[in-house]
């Protein structure tokens, strides 16, 4: 056990050193020389202080991301090799007769320990955003969000864990396929509920207050054959100074949402470009393409997890203190493997997402015909979020679901709007 713990700690430390070297000593994120002086050059739209803050904040934020990504896996590994997972299982079996209650008790202890150990890490991220004036959220509000996260995550994960253990015990060879089949309606159900049940727990959503602007946005929606009746506004200024807009939900619960910070900081033609971009996602059915891609990846992922769990328990079961995948104590191993595979596949999913975002940008410029507004929008987004316009390649692959700001500005700046016939 000591050897495994030492190896885990040493591996995590060496990984952290590599990430620090890469972000702070190796990569500078500087622009290619041919982009200097173009609209993509941050020196043309940021002050010297803003440039410095952008570099500092981006490096620290990226470093924190790469350190926290494997942190939960590390906790799950410690639970397994120290035997804590087995102890939680004994407590659960000793306190309840019914299976679902046992799962709830077991996963409560796992969730509580994970949340307690992760809270300082999350607080560092919150403090970093406050230090650079990205976050405007009071500590009490931040803690409220953490509690909401905990209980929503606990409820969903308890249900998933109960179904998973039941399937593993019932279908020893094909449980991964049964789990995947059940994940399809469950994922769709969550996406349907998110805009009306989950999102309002964190923020207030309401129809756009500026009715003149809403009318112009709905005119674009009508041209795109989108049956939209409202554009929604959310009071994100209570939590952040950055800007965003997005499409969420499916079916009758689909919503186009604008942060109020976006309304406050951008001009009307820039907001119309953003709205046309979001409508592009709807028209090109990117949500459904994303669901299909997620389901294909999850099918492959569940099959791989099944194989890896059986191999690890067969060859390292004693050290992991596991006898079979159907134990409650094996759940941390399942979610550890899911986390590793999800992280490993993120360059692929991000690459697909960047393609979709670019096509939505192209759609937006065709709908609005205002490339100057598009360029200014991306410049303002970079400015408000202190984002580097040209991040290091490793950061781009693992973090960027959108093209970099340099890429977006350059293909917008060079885009020729076709003349109407």
CSV table of C-alpha atoms in Angstrom, one decimal, residues 122-381:
chain,number,residue,atom,x,y,z
A,122,UNK,CA,-12.0,24.8,-6.2
A,123,UNK,CA,-11.5,27.7,-3.8
A,124,UNK,CA,-8.1,28.4,-5.3
A,125,UNK,CA,-9.8,28.8,-8.7
A,126,UNK,CA,-12.4,31.0,-7.2
A,127,UNK,CA,-9.8,33.2,-5.5
A,128,UNK,CA,-7.8,33.4,-8.8
A,129,UNK,CA,-10.9,34.7,-10.6
A,130,UNK,CA,-11.5,37.2,-7.9
A,131,UNK,CA,-7.9,38.4,-7.9
A,132,UNK,CA,-8.1,39.2,-11.6
A,133,UNK,CA,-11.7,40.6,-11.3
A,134,UNK,CA,-13.2,37.9,-13.5
A,135,UNK,CA,-15.4,36.8,-10.7
A,136,UNK,CA,-17.8,39.2,-9.0
A,137,UNK,CA,-19.4,36.6,-6.9
A,138,UNK,CA,-19.5,37.0,-3.1
A,139,UNK,CA,-18.1,34.0,-1.1
A,140,UNK,CA,-21.5,33.2,0.3
A,141,UNK,CA,-23.0,32.9,-3.2
A,142,UNK,CA,-20.0,30.8,-4.3
A,143,UNK,CA,-20.5,28.4,-1.3
A,144,UNK,CA,-24.2,28.1,-2.1
A,145,UNK,CA,-23.3,27.0,-5.7
A,146,UNK,CA,-20.9,24.5,-4.2
A,147,UNK,CA,-23.6,23.0,-2.0
A,148,UNK,CA,-26.0,22.9,-5.0
A,149,UNK,CA,-23.3,21.2,-7.0
A,150,UNK,CA,-22.8,18.6,-4.3
A,151,UNK,CA,-26.4,17.6,-3.8
A,152,UNK,CA,-27.3,17.6,-7.5
A,153,UNK,CA,-24.1,15.6,-8.2
A,154,UNK,CA,-24.8,13.2,-5.3
A,155,UNK,CA,-28.4,12.6,-6.4
A,156,UNK,CA,-27.5,11.9,-10.0
A,157,UNK,CA,-24.4,9.8,-9.2
A,158,UNK,CA,-26.3,7.7,-6.6
A,159,UNK,CA,-28.9,6.8,-9.2
A,160,UNK,CA,-26.2,6.0,-11.7
A,161,UNK,CA,-24.2,4.0,-9.2
A,162,UNK,CA,-27.3,1.9,-8.2
A,163,UNK,CA,-28.2,1.2,-11.8
A,164,UNK,CA,-24.6,0.4,-12.7
A,165,UNK,CA,-24.0,-2.1,-9.8
A,166,UNK,CA,-27.4,-3.8,-10.5
A,167,UNK,CA,-26.5,-4.2,-14.2
A,168,UNK,CA,-23.0,-5.5,-13.4
A,169,UNK,CA,-24.4,-8.1,-11.1
A,170,UNK,CA,-27.2,-9.1,-13.4
A,171,UNK,CA,-25.4,-9.0,-16.8
A,172,UNK,CA,-21.8,-10.0,-16.0
A,173,UNK,CA,-20.6,-10.1,-19.6
A,174,UNK,CA,-22.9,-7.5,-21.3
A,175,UNK,CA,-23.4,-5.0,-18.5
A,176,UNK,CA,-21.6,-2.3,-20.4
A,177,UNK,CA,-24.0,-2.6,-23.3
A,178,UNK,CA,-27.0,-2.5,-21.0
A,179,UNK,CA,-25.6,0.5,-19.3
A,180,UNK,CA,-25.1,2.3,-22.6
A,181,UNK,CA,-28.6,1.5,-23.8
A,182,UNK,CA,-30.1,3.0,-20.6
A,183,UNK,CA,-27.8,6.0,-20.8
A,184,UNK,CA,-29.5,7.2,-24.0
A,185,UNK,CA,-32.9,8.1,-22.6
A,186,UNK,CA,-31.3,9.2,-19.3
A,187,UNK,CA,-29.0,11.7,-21.1
A,188,UNK,CA,-31.8,13.0,-23.3
A,189,UNK,CA,-34.0,13.4,-20.2
A,190,UNK,CA,-31.3,15.4,-18.3
A,191,UNK,CA,-30.8,17.6,-21.4
A,192,UNK,CA,-34.5,18.2,-21.6
A,193,UNK,CA,-34.8,19.1,-17.9
A,194,UNK,CA,-31.6,21.2,-17.6
A,195,UNK,CA,-33.0,24.6,-18.8
A,196,UNK,CA,-36.2,24.5,-16.7
A,197,UNK,CA,-35.1,22.6,-13.6
A,198,UNK,CA,-31.3,22.6,-13.1
A,199,UNK,CA,-30.1,26.0,-14.5
A,200,UNK,CA,-32.6,28.1,-12.5
A,201,UNK,CA,-31.1,26.7,-9.3
A,202,UNK,CA,-28.0,28.8,-10.0
A,203,UNK,CA,-29.3,31.9,-11.8
A,204,UNK,CA,-32.4,33.8,-12.7
A,205,UNK,CA,-33.6,33.4,-16.3
A,206,UNK,CA,-36.2,35.7,-17.9
A,207,UNK,CA,-37.2,36.9,-21.4
A,208,UNK,CA,-34.9,39.5,-22.8
A,209,UNK,CA,-35.9,42.9,-21.4
A,210,UNK,CA,-34.9,45.0,-24.4
A,211,UNK,CA,-37.9,44.3,-26.6
A,212,UNK,CA,-36.5,46.2,-29.6
A,213,UNK,CA,-33.4,44.1,-29.6
A,214,UNK,CA,-35.5,40.9,-29.1
A,215,UNK,CA,-37.5,41.8,-32.1
A,216,UNK,CA,-34.4,42.2,-34.3
A,217,UNK,CA,-33.1,38.8,-33.0
A,218,UNK,CA,-36.4,37.1,-33.7
A,219,UNK,CA,-36.3,38.6,-37.3
A,220,UNK,CA,-33.0,36.7,-37.8
A,221,UNK,CA,-34.6,33.6,-36.3
A,222,UNK,CA,-37.5,33.9,-38.7
A,223,UNK,CA,-35.1,34.2,-41.7
A,224,UNK,CA,-33.4,31.0,-40.4
A,225,UNK,CA,-36.8,29.2,-40.0
A,226,UNK,CA,-36.3,28.9,-36.2
A,227,UNK,CA,-39.6,28.8,-34.3
A,228,UNK,CA,-38.3,31.0,-31.5
A,229,UNK,CA,-40.7,33.1,-29.4
A,230,UNK,CA,-38.2,34.4,-26.8
A,231,UNK,CA,-34.6,35.1,-26.2
A,232,UNK,CA,-33.6,34.5,-22.6
A,233,UNK,CA,-31.4,36.7,-20.4
A,234,UNK,CA,-29.5,35.5,-17.3
A,235,UNK,CA,-28.2,37.6,-14.5
A,236,UNK,CA,-24.6,36.5,-14.7
A,237,UNK,CA,-23.2,39.9,-13.7
A,238,UNK,CA,-23.8,38.9,-10.1
A,239,UNK,CA,-21.1,36.2,-10.6
A,240,UNK,CA,-18.7,37.2,-13.4
A,241,UNK,CA,-17.5,40.1,-15.6
A,242,UNK,CA,-16.9,37.8,-18.6
A,243,UNK,CA,-19.4,37.4,-21.4
A,244,UNK,CA,-21.2,34.4,-23.0
A,245,UNK,CA,-24.2,33.2,-24.9
A,246,UNK,CA,-25.3,29.6,-25.6
A,247,UNK,CA,-27.9,27.2,-26.7
A,248,UNK,CA,-29.2,24.7,-24.2
A,249,UNK,CA,-31.9,22.0,-23.9
A,250,UNK,CA,-33.6,19.9,-26.6
A,251,UNK,CA,-37.1,19.8,-28.1
A,252,UNK,CA,-39.6,22.2,-26.6
A,253,UNK,CA,-37.2,23.1,-23.9
A,254,UNK,CA,-34.5,24.5,-26.2
A,255,UNK,CA,-33.4,28.0,-25.2
A,256,UNK,CA,-31.1,30.6,-26.6
A,257,UNK,CA,-29.5,32.4,-23.6
A,258,UNK,CA,-27.6,35.7,-23.4
A,259,UNK,CA,-25.6,36.7,-20.3
A,260,UNK,CA,-26.5,40.1,-19.1
A,261,UNK,CA,-22.8,41.0,-19.2
A,262,UNK,CA,-22.9,40.4,-22.9
A,263,UNK,CA,-25.8,42.9,-23.2
A,264,UNK,CA,-24.0,45.5,-21.1
A,265,UNK,CA,-20.6,45.3,-22.9
A,266,UNK,CA,-21.4,44.7,-26.6
A,267,UNK,CA,-23.1,46.9,-29.1
A,268,UNK,CA,-26.3,45.9,-30.8
A,269,UNK,CA,-24.7,44.7,-34.1
A,270,UNK,CA,-22.2,42.6,-32.1
A,271,UNK,CA,-25.0,41.0,-30.0
A,272,UNK,CA,-26.9,40.2,-33.3
A,273,UNK,CA,-23.8,38.5,-34.6
A,274,UNK,CA,-23.6,36.4,-31.4
A,275,UNK,CA,-27.3,35.5,-31.7
A,276,UNK,CA,-26.9,34.5,-35.3
A,277,UNK,CA,-24.0,32.3,-34.2
A,278,UNK,CA,-26.2,30.5,-31.6
A,279,UNK,CA,-28.9,30.1,-34.2
A,280,UNK,CA,-26.4,28.5,-36.5
A,281,UNK,CA,-25.9,25.8,-34.0
A,282,UNK,CA,-29.7,25.2,-34.0
A,283,UNK,CA,-30.0,25.3,-37.8
A,284,UNK,CA,-27.1,22.9,-38.3
A,285,UNK,CA,-28.4,20.6,-35.4
A,286,UNK,CA,-25.1,20.7,-33.6
A,287,UNK,CA,-26.8,19.7,-30.3
A,288,UNK,CA,-28.1,16.5,-31.8
A,289,UNK,CA,-24.7,15.8,-33.6
A,290,UNK,CA,-23.1,16.3,-30.2
A,291,UNK,CA,-25.5,13.9,-28.5
A,292,UNK,CA,-24.8,11.3,-31.2
A,293,UNK,CA,-21.0,11.7,-30.9
A,294,UNK,CA,-21.3,11.5,-27.1
A,295,UNK,CA,-23.2,8.3,-27.4
A,296,UNK,CA,-20.7,6.7,-29.7
A,297,UNK,CA,-17.8,7.6,-27.5
A,298,UNK,CA,-19.6,6.4,-24.4
A,299,UNK,CA,-20.3,3.0,-26.1
A,300,UNK,CA,-16.6,2.6,-26.7
A,301,UNK,CA,-15.7,4.0,-23.3
A,302,UNK,CA,-18.0,1.6,-21.4
A,303,UNK,CA,-16.6,-1.4,-23.3
A,304,UNK,CA,-13.0,-0.3,-22.5
A,305,UNK,CA,-13.9,0.3,-18.8
A,306,UNK,CA,-15.4,-3.2,-18.6
A,307,UNK,CA,-12.2,-4.7,-20.0
A,308,UNK,CA,-9.9,-2.6,-17.8
A,309,UNK,CA,-11.9,-3.3,-14.6
A,310,UNK,CA,-11.8,-7.0,-15.2
A,311,UNK,CA,-8.1,-7.0,-16.0
A,312,UNK,CA,-7.2,-4.8,-13.0
A,313,UNK,CA,-9.3,-6.8,-10.5
A,314,UNK,CA,-7.9,-10.1,-12.0
A,315,UNK,CA,-4.2,-9.0,-11.7
A,316,UNK,CA,-4.3,-6.3,-9.0
A,317,UNK,CA,-7.4,-7.1,-7.0
A,318,UNK,CA,-5.6,-7.8,-3.8
A,319,UNK,CA,-3.8,-4.5,-3.8
A,320,UNK,CA,-6.9,-2.7,-4.8
A,321,UNK,CA,-8.8,-4.7,-2.2
A,322,UNK,CA,-11.5,-5.8,-4.7
A,323,UNK,CA,-12.9,-9.2,-5.6
A,324,UNK,CA,-15.3,-8.3,-8.4
A,325,UNK,CA,-16.6,-5.4,-10.5
A,326,UNK,CA,-20.1,-5.8,-8.9
A,327,UNK,CA,-18.9,-4.6,-5.4
A,328,UNK,CA,-20.0,-1.2,-4.2
A,329,UNK,CA,-16.3,-0.8,-3.3
A,330,UNK,CA,-15.4,-1.1,-7.0
A,331,UNK,CA,-17.4,2.1,-8.0
A,332,UNK,CA,-14.4,4.4,-7.4
A,333,UNK,CA,-12.5,2.3,-9.9
A,334,UNK,CA,-15.2,2.6,-12.5
A,335,UNK,CA,-15.4,6.4,-12.2
A,336,UNK,CA,-11.6,6.7,-12.1
A,337,UNK,CA,-11.4,4.9,-15.4
A,338,UNK,CA,-14.3,6.9,-16.9
A,339,UNK,CA,-12.5,10.1,-15.8
A,340,UNK,CA,-9.2,9.1,-17.4
A,341,UNK,CA,-10.8,8.0,-20.7
A,342,UNK,CA,-12.9,11.2,-20.8
A,343,UNK,CA,-9.8,13.3,-20.4
A,344,UNK,CA,-7.9,11.3,-22.9
A,345,UNK,CA,-10.7,11.8,-25.5
A,346,UNK,CA,-11.1,15.5,-24.9
A,347,UNK,CA,-8.7,16.5,-27.8
A,348,UNK,CA,-11.0,14.6,-30.2
A,349,UNK,CA,-14.2,16.0,-28.8
A,350,UNK,CA,-12.8,19.5,-28.7
A,351,UNK,CA,-11.6,19.2,-32.3
A,352,UNK,CA,-15.1,18.3,-33.4
A,353,UNK,CA,-16.6,21.2,-31.3
A,354,UNK,CA,-14.1,23.7,-32.9
A,355,UNK,CA,-15.3,22.6,-36.3
A,356,UNK,CA,-18.9,23.2,-35.3
A,357,UNK,CA,-18.1,26.6,-33.8
A,358,UNK,CA,-16.4,27.7,-36.9
A,359,UNK,CA,-19.3,26.6,-39.1
A,360,UNK,CA,-21.6,28.6,-36.7
A,361,UNK,CA,-19.4,31.6,-37.1
A,362,UNK,CA,-19.6,31.3,-40.9
A,363,UNK,CA,-23.4,31.0,-40.6
A,364,UNK,CA,-23.5,34.1,-38.4
A,365,UNK,CA,-21.5,36.3,-40.8
A,366,UNK,CA,-23.7,35.1,-43.8
A,367,UNK,CA,-26.8,36.1,-41.8
A,368,UNK,CA,-25.5,39.5,-40.5
A,369,UNK,CA,-23.1,40.5,-43.2
A,370,UNK,CA,-21.1,42.5,-40.7
A,371,UNK,CA,-17.5,41.1,-40.4
A,372,UNK,CA,-16.4,44.2,-38.5
A,373,UNK,CA,-18.9,43.5,-35.7
A,374,UNK,CA,-17.7,39.9,-35.7
A,375,UNK,CA,-14.1,40.9,-35.2
A,376,UNK,CA,-14.9,43.4,-32.5
A,377,UNK,CA,-17.0,40.8,-30.7
A,378,UNK,CA,-14.1,38.3,-30.5
A,379,UNK,CA,-11.8,41.1,-29.4
A,380,UNK,CA,-14.2,42.1,-26.6
A,381,UNK,CA,-14.6,38.5,-25.5
